[in-house]
Tab-separated table of C-alpha atoms in Angstrom:
chain	number	residue	atom	x	y	z
A	1313	UNK	CA	-1.757	-29.075	17.964
A	1314	UNK	CA	-0.799	-26.209	15.179
A	1315	UNK	CA	-0.751	-22.575	15.079
A	1316	UNK	CA	-2.430	-22.374	11.575
A	1317	UNK	CA	-5.957	-23.258	12.717
A	1318	UNK	CA	-8.034	-21.553	9.981
A	1319	UNK	CA	-9.928	-22.803	6.832
A	1320	UNK	CA	-11.158	-21.231	3.746
A	1321	UNK	CA	-14.616	-20.302	3.778
A	1322	UNK	CA	-16.641	-21.069	0.891
A	1323	UNK	CA	-16.962	-17.727	-0.285
A	1324	UNK	CA	-14.632	-14.748	-0.183
A	1325	UNK	CA	-15.100	-11.710	2.266
A	1326	UNK	CA	-18.025	-9.668	0.837
A	1327	UNK	CA	-17.501	-6.080	-0.462
A	1328	UNK	CA	-19.003	-4.853	2.697
A	1329	UNK	CA	-15.647	-5.150	4.267
A	1330	UNK	CA	-13.761	-1.933	3.916
A	1331	UNK	CA	-9.821	-2.123	4.205
A	1332	UNK	CA	-8.134	1.312	5.203
A	1333	UNK	CA	-4.638	-0.177	4.467
A	1334	UNK	CA	-4.313	-1.780	1.048
A	1335	UNK	CA	-1.197	-3.518	1.763
A	1336	UNK	CA	0.623	-4.955	4.816
A	1337	UNK	CA	3.952	-3.567	6.245
A	1338	UNK	CA	7.028	-5.440	5.238
A	1339	UNK	CA	8.565	-8.131	7.456
A	1340	UNK	CA	10.038	-6.302	10.451
A	1341	UNK	CA	8.542	-2.700	9.328
A	1342	UNK	CA	5.935	-0.763	11.220
A	1343	UNK	CA	2.921	0.900	10.143
A	1344	UNK	CA	0.551	3.066	12.053
A	1345	UNK	CA	-2.917	2.234	11.959
A	1346	UNK	CA	-4.718	4.157	14.630
A	1347	UNK	CA	-3.362	6.557	17.261
A	1348	UNK	CA	-0.729	4.801	19.520
A	1349	UNK	CA	-1.106	1.490	17.540
A	1350	UNK	CA	1.554	0.239	15.186
A	1351	UNK	CA	1.248	-2.577	12.991
A	1352	UNK	CA	3.879	-5.338	12.641
A	1353	UNK	CA	3.885	-8.532	10.325
A	1354	UNK	CA	5.930	-11.476	10.976
A	1355	UNK	CA	6.427	-14.475	8.716
A	1356	UNK	CA	5.237	-17.923	9.337
A	1357	UNK	CA	6.636	-21.285	7.902
A	1358	UNK	CA	3.160	-22.432	6.719
A	1359	UNK	CA	0.597	-22.012	4.239
A	1360	UNK	CA	-0.925	-19.224	6.267
A	1361	UNK	CA	2.399	-17.486	5.879
A	1362	UNK	CA	2.163	-14.390	8.210
A	1363	UNK	CA	0.819	-13.095	11.473
A	1364	UNK	CA	0.040	-9.445	12.236
A	1365	UNK	CA	1.274	-8.265	15.497
A	1366	UNK	CA	0.656	-4.918	17.448
A	1367	UNK	CA	2.456	-2.307	19.360
A	1368	UNK	CA	0.688	-0.260	21.736
A	1369	UNK	CA	2.004	3.129	22.816
A	1370	UNK	CA	2.100	2.531	26.647
A	1371	UNK	CA	3.484	5.659	28.761
A	1372	UNK	CA	7.025	5.660	28.136
A	1373	UNK	CA	7.386	2.370	26.551
A	1374	UNK	CA	5.646	-0.022	23.965
A	1375	UNK	CA	3.318	-2.862	24.829
A	1376	UNK	CA	3.444	-6.009	22.285
A	1377	UNK	CA	0.378	-7.995	21.579
A	1378	UNK	CA	1.313	-11.563	20.519
A	1379	UNK	CA	4.786	-12.826	19.438
A	1380	UNK	CA	5.147	-14.926	16.310
A	1381	UNK	CA	6.479	-18.537	16.135
A	1382	UNK	CA	9.642	-19.647	17.985
A	1383	UNK	CA	12.393	-19.476	15.186
A	1384	UNK	CA	15.453	-17.614	14.811
A	1385	UNK	CA	14.144	-15.459	11.960
A	1386	UNK	CA	11.125	-14.194	14.348
A	1387	UNK	CA	13.872	-13.471	17.017
A	1388	UNK	CA	16.293	-11.517	14.680
A	1389	UNK	CA	13.199	-9.611	13.349
A	1390	UNK	CA	12.183	-8.486	16.775
A	1391	UNK	CA	15.693	-7.302	17.639
A	1392	UNK	CA	15.527	-5.377	14.143
A	1393	UNK	CA	12.170	-3.815	15.127
A	1394	UNK	CA	13.043	-2.688	18.564
A	1395	UNK	CA	16.193	-1.020	17.175
A	1396	UNK	CA	13.761	1.048	14.803
A	1397	UNK	CA	14.102	4.949	15.179
A	1398	UNK	CA	10.212	4.945	15.015
A	1399	UNK	CA	10.263	3.459	18.509
A	1400	UNK	CA	12.457	6.044	19.864
A	1401	UNK	CA	14.649	3.956	21.917
A	1402	UNK	CA	11.832	3.315	24.519
A	1403	UNK	CA	11.479	0.038	26.285
A	1404	UNK	CA	9.107	-2.787	25.860
A	1405	UNK	CA	6.480	-2.350	29.020
A	1406	UNK	CA	4.599	-5.713	28.662
A	1407	UNK	CA	3.532	-8.641	26.568
A	1408	UNK	CA	-0.246	-9.412	25.842
A	1409	UNK	CA	-0.840	-12.969	24.284
A	1410	UNK	CA	-4.594	-13.435	22.639
A	1411	UNK	CA	-4.223	-16.986	22.901
A	1412	UNK	CA	-1.873	-20.139	23.138
A	1413	UNK	CA	-1.267	-21.023	19.683
A	1414	UNK	CA	2.253	-21.066	18.786
A	1415	UNK	CA	2.066	-17.731	16.355
A	1416	UNK	CA	0.670	-16.107	19.187
A	1417	UNK	CA	2.502	-17.298	22.221
A	1418	UNK	CA	5.481	-19.076	20.753
A	1419	UNK	CA	8.115	-16.464	21.705
A	1420	UNK	CA	6.427	-15.231	24.752
A	1421	UNK	CA	9.212	-16.601	27.088
A	1422	UNK	CA	12.048	-15.484	25.059
A	1423	UNK	CA	10.297	-11.925	24.938
A	1424	UNK	CA	9.710	-11.877	28.791
A	1425	UNK	CA	13.310	-12.856	29.296
A	1426	UNK	CA	14.959	-10.512	26.648
A	1427	UNK	CA	13.081	-7.303	27.682
A	1428	UNK	CA	12.189	-8.139	31.270
A	1429	UNK	CA	8.662	-7.870	30.938
A	1430	UNK	CA	5.584	-9.848	32.127
A	1431	UNK	CA	3.213	-11.691	30.036
A	1432	UNK	CA	-0.506	-10.778	30.137
A	1433	UNK	CA	-3.297	-13.423	29.136
A	1434	UNK	CA	-6.355	-15.268	30.406
A	1435	UNK	CA	-5.729	-18.359	32.818
A	1436	UNK	CA	-7.336	-20.496	29.842
A	1437	UNK	CA	-4.710	-19.770	27.545
A	1438	UNK	CA	-1.573	-19.907	29.829
A	1439	UNK	CA	-2.829	-23.222	31.070
A	1440	UNK	CA	-3.467	-24.937	27.873
A	1441	UNK	CA	-0.327	-23.532	26.492
A	1442	UNK	CA	1.703	-24.295	29.597
A	1443	UNK	CA	0.211	-27.950	29.465
A	1444	UNK	CA	0.540	-28.609	25.799
A	1445	UNK	CA	4.330	-27.247	26.074
A	1446	UNK	CA	5.109	-29.869	28.777
A	1447	UNK	CA	3.048	-32.818	27.939
A	1448	UNK	CA	5.243	-35.234	25.839
A	1449	UNK	CA	3.975	-38.275	27.626
A	1450	UNK	CA	2.659	-41.519	26.317
A	1451	UNK	CA	-0.618	-40.594	27.492
A	1452	UNK	CA	-0.683	-37.613	25.218
A	1453	UNK	CA	-0.209	-39.982	22.396
A	1454	UNK	CA	-2.824	-42.716	23.420
A	1455	UNK	CA	-5.232	-39.816	23.825
A	1456	UNK	CA	-4.594	-39.071	20.162
A	1457	UNK	CA	-4.844	-42.504	18.994
A	1458	UNK	CA	-8.326	-43.304	20.675
A	1459	UNK	CA	-9.453	-39.902	19.201
A	1460	UNK	CA	-8.647	-40.592	15.694
A	1461	UNK	CA	-9.658	-44.169	15.795
A	1462	UNK	CA	-13.137	-43.025	16.837
A	1463	UNK	CA	-13.222	-40.542	13.830
A	1464	UNK	CA	-12.599	-43.320	11.348
A	1465	UNK	CA	-8.982	-42.976	10.433
A	1466	UNK	CA	-7.682	-46.116	8.663
A	1467	UNK	CA	-4.414	-47.858	9.310
A	1468	UNK	CA	-2.088	-45.560	7.156
A	1469	UNK	CA	-3.452	-42.399	8.798
A	1470	UNK	CA	-3.074	-43.990	12.218
A	1471	UNK	CA	0.372	-44.670	11.772
A	1472	UNK	CA	0.895	-41.003	11.215
A	1473	UNK	CA	-0.928	-40.050	14.289
A	1474	UNK	CA	1.379	-42.290	16.224
A	1475	UNK	CA	4.532	-40.857	14.670
A	1476	UNK	CA	3.489	-37.065	15.091
A	1477	UNK	CA	3.838	-36.803	19.002
A	1478	UNK	CA	3.378	-33.400	20.249
A	1479	UNK	CA	4.017	-30.902	17.574
A	1480	UNK	CA	3.035	-28.037	19.920
A	1481	UNK	CA	5.878	-28.435	22.076
A	1482	UNK	CA	8.497	-28.058	19.481
A	1483	UNK	CA	7.006	-24.796	18.147
A	1484	UNK	CA	7.272	-22.668	21.227
A	1485	UNK	CA	9.968	-21.420	23.642
A	1486	UNK	CA	9.483	-22.220	26.957
A	1487	UNK	CA	6.235	-20.257	28.419
A	1488	UNK	CA	6.693	-18.177	31.254
A	1489	UNK	CA	5.726	-20.056	34.531
A	1490	UNK	CA	4.482	-16.866	35.881
A	1491	UNK	CA	2.069	-14.504	34.091
A	1492	UNK	CA	-0.447	-11.862	34.773
A	1493	UNK	CA	-4.004	-12.949	34.425
A	1494	UNK	CA	-6.639	-10.964	32.757
A	1495	UNK	CA	-10.427	-11.599	32.632
A	1496	UNK	CA	-13.434	-10.958	30.262
A	1497	UNK	CA	-14.605	-7.382	30.724
A	1498	UNK	CA	-11.435	-6.260	32.639
A	1499	UNK	CA	-10.480	-2.451	31.678
A	1500	UNK	CA	-6.733	-2.162	31.089
A	1501	UNK	CA	-5.069	1.326	30.883
A	1502	UNK	CA	-2.634	1.124	28.016
A	1503	UNK	CA	-0.902	4.406	27.394
A	1504	UNK	CA	-3.517	7.051	26.743
A	1505	UNK	CA	-6.555	4.430	25.908
A	1506	UNK	CA	-8.392	2.100	27.931
A	1507	UNK	CA	-8.640	-1.230	26.431
A	1508	UNK	CA	-11.520	-3.802	27.500
A	1509	UNK	CA	-10.687	-7.667	27.452
A	1510	UNK	CA	-13.462	-9.268	25.212
A	1511	UNK	CA	-13.157	-13.079	25.760
A	1512	UNK	CA	-13.808	-15.116	22.838
A	1513	UNK	CA	-14.141	-18.897	22.691
A	1514	UNK	CA	-14.353	-21.928	19.957
A	1515	UNK	CA	-10.924	-21.152	18.191
A	1516	UNK	CA	-9.138	-21.328	21.694
A	1517	UNK	CA	-10.360	-21.963	25.193
A	1518	UNK	CA	-10.340	-18.139	26.320
A	1519	UNK	CA	-8.884	-16.020	23.483
A	1520	UNK	CA	-8.555	-12.416	24.975
A	1521	UNK	CA	-9.374	-9.691	22.254
A	1522	UNK	CA	-8.927	-5.989	23.143
A	1523	UNK	CA	-11.508	-3.265	22.575
A	1524	UNK	CA	-10.622	0.213	22.966
A	1525	UNK	CA	-13.947	2.075	22.777
A	1526	UNK	CA	-12.760	5.562	22.644
A	1527	UNK	CA	-10.838	4.878	19.584
A	1528	UNK	CA	-13.106	2.398	17.969
A	1529	UNK	CA	-10.426	-0.115	17.621
A	1530	UNK	CA	-10.424	-4.078	18.051
A	1531	UNK	CA	-7.447	-6.214	18.320
A	1532	UNK	CA	-9.542	-9.526	17.662
A	1533	UNK	CA	-6.691	-12.088	17.409
A	1534	UNK	CA	-7.871	-15.094	15.468
A	1535	UNK	CA	-11.577	-14.573	16.710
A	1536	UNK	CA	-12.797	-12.311	13.748
A	1537	UNK	CA	-10.792	-12.764	10.422
A	1538	UNK	CA	-11.577	-10.932	7.464
A	1539	UNK	CA	-11.038	-13.567	4.477
A	1540	UNK	CA	-10.769	-16.821	6.292
A	1541	UNK	CA	-13.007	-18.592	8.796
A	1542	UNK	CA	-10.935	-19.321	12.192
A	1543	UNK	CA	-10.758	-23.170	12.636
A	1544	UNK	CA	-13.152	-24.101	15.351
A	1545	UNK	CA	-12.304	-27.960	15.890
A	1546	UNK	CA	-12.592	-30.812	18.397
A	1547	UNK	CA	-9.366	-31.930	19.607
A	1548	UNK	CA	-7.886	-34.915	21.397
A	1549	UNK	CA	-7.402	-33.351	25.065
A	1550	UNK	CA	-11.208	-32.411	25.074
A	1551	UNK	CA	-13.453	-34.784	23.016
A	1552	UNK	CA	-16.739	-34.126	24.457
A	1553	UNK	CA	-16.580	-30.376	24.168
A	1554	UNK	CA	-18.837	-28.062	21.893
A	1555	UNK	CA	-16.425	-25.544	20.485
A	1556	UNK	CA	-18.813	-24.407	17.808
A	1557	UNK	CA	-21.603	-23.994	20.151
A	1558	UNK	CA	-18.934	-21.698	22.007
A	1559	UNK	CA	-17.871	-19.825	18.941
A	1560	UNK	CA	-21.356	-18.943	17.622
A	1561	UNK	CA	-22.142	-17.651	20.802
A	1562	UNK	CA	-18.837	-15.465	21.122
A	1563	UNK	CA	-19.976	-14.198	17.500
A	1564	UNK	CA	-22.928	-12.526	19.228
A	1565	UNK	CA	-20.603	-10.803	21.753
A	1566	UNK	CA	-18.494	-9.505	18.958
A	1567	UNK	CA	-21.584	-8.578	16.851
A	1568	UNK	CA	-22.848	-6.330	19.715
A	1569	UNK	CA	-19.771	-4.037	19.410
A	1570	UNK	CA	-20.331	-0.892	17.417
A	1571	UNK	CA	-20.862	-1.266	13.532
A	1572	UNK	CA	-17.882	0.787	12.478
A	1573	UNK	CA	-15.069	-0.458	14.712
A	1574	UNK	CA	-11.764	-0.848	13.045
A	1575	UNK	CA	-10.813	-4.504	13.403
A	1576	UNK	CA	-7.235	-5.468	13.713
A	1577	UNK	CA	-7.145	-9.242	12.982
A	1578	UNK	CA	-4.155	-11.756	13.400
A	1579	UNK	CA	-4.210	-12.661	9.772
A	1580	UNK	CA	-5.346	-10.542	6.617
A	1581	UNK	CA	-5.869	-6.745	6.598
A	1582	UNK	CA	-7.332	-4.435	8.907
A	1583	UNK	CA	-10.998	-3.972	7.963
A	1584	UNK	CA	-14.183	-2.031	9.077
A	1585	UNK	CA	-17.483	-3.928	8.673
A	1586	UNK	CA	-17.504	-5.955	11.777
A	1587	UNK	CA	-21.204	-6.684	11.916
A	1588	UNK	CA	-21.058	-7.775	8.034
A	1589	UNK	CA	-18.277	-10.377	8.871
A	1590	UNK	CA	-19.797	-11.607	12.121
A	1591	UNK	CA	-23.036	-12.465	10.045
A	1592	UNK	CA	-20.952	-14.035	7.279
A	1593	UNK	CA	-19.258	-16.280	9.725
A	1594	UNK	CA	-22.381	-17.195	11.156
A	1595	UNK	CA	-24.148	-17.937	7.902
A	1596	UNK	CA	-20.931	-20.134	6.840
A	1597	UNK	CA	-21.125	-22.275	10.051
A	1598	UNK	CA	-24.962	-22.753	9.310
A	1599	UNK	CA	-24.254	-23.810	5.948
A	1600	UNK	CA	-21.822	-26.492	7.306
A	1601	UNK	CA	-24.296	-27.698	9.981
A	1602	UNK	CA	-26.872	-28.095	7.250
A	1603	UNK	CA	-24.534	-30.202	5.011
A	1604	UNK	CA	-23.442	-32.229	7.856
A	1605	UNK	CA	-27.116	-33.109	9.035
A	1606	UNK	CA	-28.442	-33.711	5.369
A	1607	UNK	CA	-25.381	-36.226	5.095
A	1608	UNK	CA	-26.359	-38.142	7.975
A	1609	UNK	CA	-29.961	-38.732	6.987
A	1610	UNK	CA	-30.580	-42.147	5.755
A	1611	UNK	CA	-27.311	-43.817	7.181
A	1612	UNK	CA	-24.835	-43.535	9.845
A	1613	UNK	CA	-21.653	-41.443	9.006
A	1614	UNK	CA	-18.266	-41.318	10.502
A	1615	UNK	CA	-16.241	-38.172	10.578
A	1616	UNK	CA	-14.102	-39.463	7.930
A	1617	UNK	CA	-17.216	-40.044	5.752
A	1618	UNK	CA	-18.023	-36.470	6.012
A	1619	UNK	CA	-14.732	-34.857	5.269
A	1620	UNK	CA	-15.467	-35.233	1.618
A	1621	UNK	CA	-19.027	-33.887	1.940
A	1622	UNK	CA	-17.746	-30.639	4.166
A	1623	UNK	CA	-14.314	-30.330	2.327
A	1624	UNK	CA	-14.640	-31.512	-1.281
A	1625	UNK	CA	-11.269	-30.278	-2.535
A	1626	UNK	CA	-8.330	-32.587	-2.035
A	1627	UNK	CA	-6.443	-32.264	1.192
A	1628	UNK	CA	-2.870	-33.111	2.209
A	1629	UNK	CA	-2.376	-35.074	5.501
A	1630	UNK	CA	-1.831	-31.616	7.482
A	1631	UNK	CA	-5.163	-30.113	6.127
A	1632	UNK	CA	-6.951	-33.508	6.862
A	1633	UNK	CA	-6.030	-33.286	10.681
A	1634	UNK	CA	-7.994	-29.758	10.852
A	1635	UNK	CA	-10.543	-30.690	8.714
A	1636	UNK	CA	-11.527	-33.905	10.627
A	1637	UNK	CA	-11.450	-31.593	13.776
A	1638	UNK	CA	-13.881	-29.217	12.100
A	1639	UNK	CA	-16.131	-31.914	11.161
A	1640	UNK	CA	-16.439	-33.282	14.657
A	1641	UNK	CA	-17.047	-29.746	16.132
A	1642	UNK	CA	-19.999	-29.546	13.536
A	1643	UNK	CA	-21.299	-33.091	14.264
A	1644	UNK	CA	-21.075	-32.587	17.806
A	1645	UNK	CA	-23.006	-29.175	17.809
A	1646	UNK	CA	-25.687	-31.127	15.951
A	1647	UNK	CA	-25.565	-33.793	18.678
A	1648	UNK	CA	-25.805	-31.352	21.625
A	1649	UNK	CA	-28.987	-29.752	19.743
A	1650	UNK	CA	-30.577	-33.311	19.788
A	1651	UNK	CA	-30.444	-33.353	15.840
A	1652	UNK	CA	-27.973	-36.229	15.509
A	1653	UNK	CA	-27.624	-39.356	17.527
A	1654	UNK	CA	-24.023	-40.998	17.896
A	1655	UNK	CA	-23.651	-44.721	17.786
A	1656	UNK	CA	-20.530	-46.365	18.650
A	1657	UNK	CA	-19.742	-49.610	16.425
A	1658	UNK	CA	-18.088	-52.914	17.193
A	1659	UNK	CA	-14.951	-51.303	15.462
A	1660	UNK	CA	-14.943	-48.536	17.597
A	1661	UNK	CA	-15.686	-45.917	15.254
A	1662	UNK	CA	-18.315	-43.063	16.290
A	1663	UNK	CA	-20.860	-42.753	13.801
A	1664	UNK	CA	-23.819	-40.383	13.627
A	1665	UNK	CA	-27.421	-40.782	12.172
A	1666	UNK	CA	-29.993	-38.051	12.157
A	1667	UNK	CA	-32.358	-38.207	15.226
A	1668	UNK	CA	-35.436	-38.531	13.112
A	1669	UNK	CA	-33.941	-41.904	11.587
A	1670	UNK	CA	-33.060	-43.166	15.120
A	1671	UNK	CA	-36.421	-42.563	16.376
A	1672	UNK	CA	-38.030	-44.139	13.438
């Protein structure tokens, strides 16, 4: 698993999005974006080179939202941040993690120990992060081998699958064994405001966004991003899931929030234009679904066959693993809808064909 599960959309963000802040804070600096909300940006060692973190004024201290990856650099930046005069020497009160990916939960254990605080997150995110951080067994590797063989990987790529192991475990500090569970719809008093948990699915199992209706602010995690489409993939640990179906249903939930909400995303700039962005993401996936369905008309196609159809640009190996997951999420959605039929050939590769072809 990786923490950079985002893929570029076919078209850039529309002018309907308005960015109140034209530039982010420098790494380790703080910028006020709303009453009682400070924006902090940390570097990431990936093509997606940053994550936005948030500090919420919380009574006589500060609540943290998300952590950054587990690295010496990120730890040092946190120490620098907490010494800033702007925070007034006030303590950290608690940690909220939107989801389990390493850039969001990677330093949860260290922060909780360093400041003597609890991690607040959903059961789905805590359990997934805990499981992946501890699963270095042969069974983990075997599940990955089965999954990518069925997707149509050739011998060279399969060798890379076998050599990868569990990348997630190496990118997180030990995840807290105990945590404070939060659930969809729960209202949490943080400082002067009440924040409601809005769960999003598809990108992660049970991502916890936070919405403060009185201030018109949404901390969206990776569920709604301004310029890139959150990666929605099928993964070896849940090969028969329907993540895209979950993601599209979650878009309806976020689309029901007020139009003028200030969205604080984990990547990119804060923006206003939630409804326009939700529609754009839905349209983006509708286009991808149509491409996959059209490509499967007339002949069976494996996930690897569909990668150049849905991702026509050159991909390195790192990008290919995300692309194959996205392709599988789309064909799985079409299969659930009854538009594609899966066939398993003698070589063990799963191939899909249009249901109309199969019926004929």
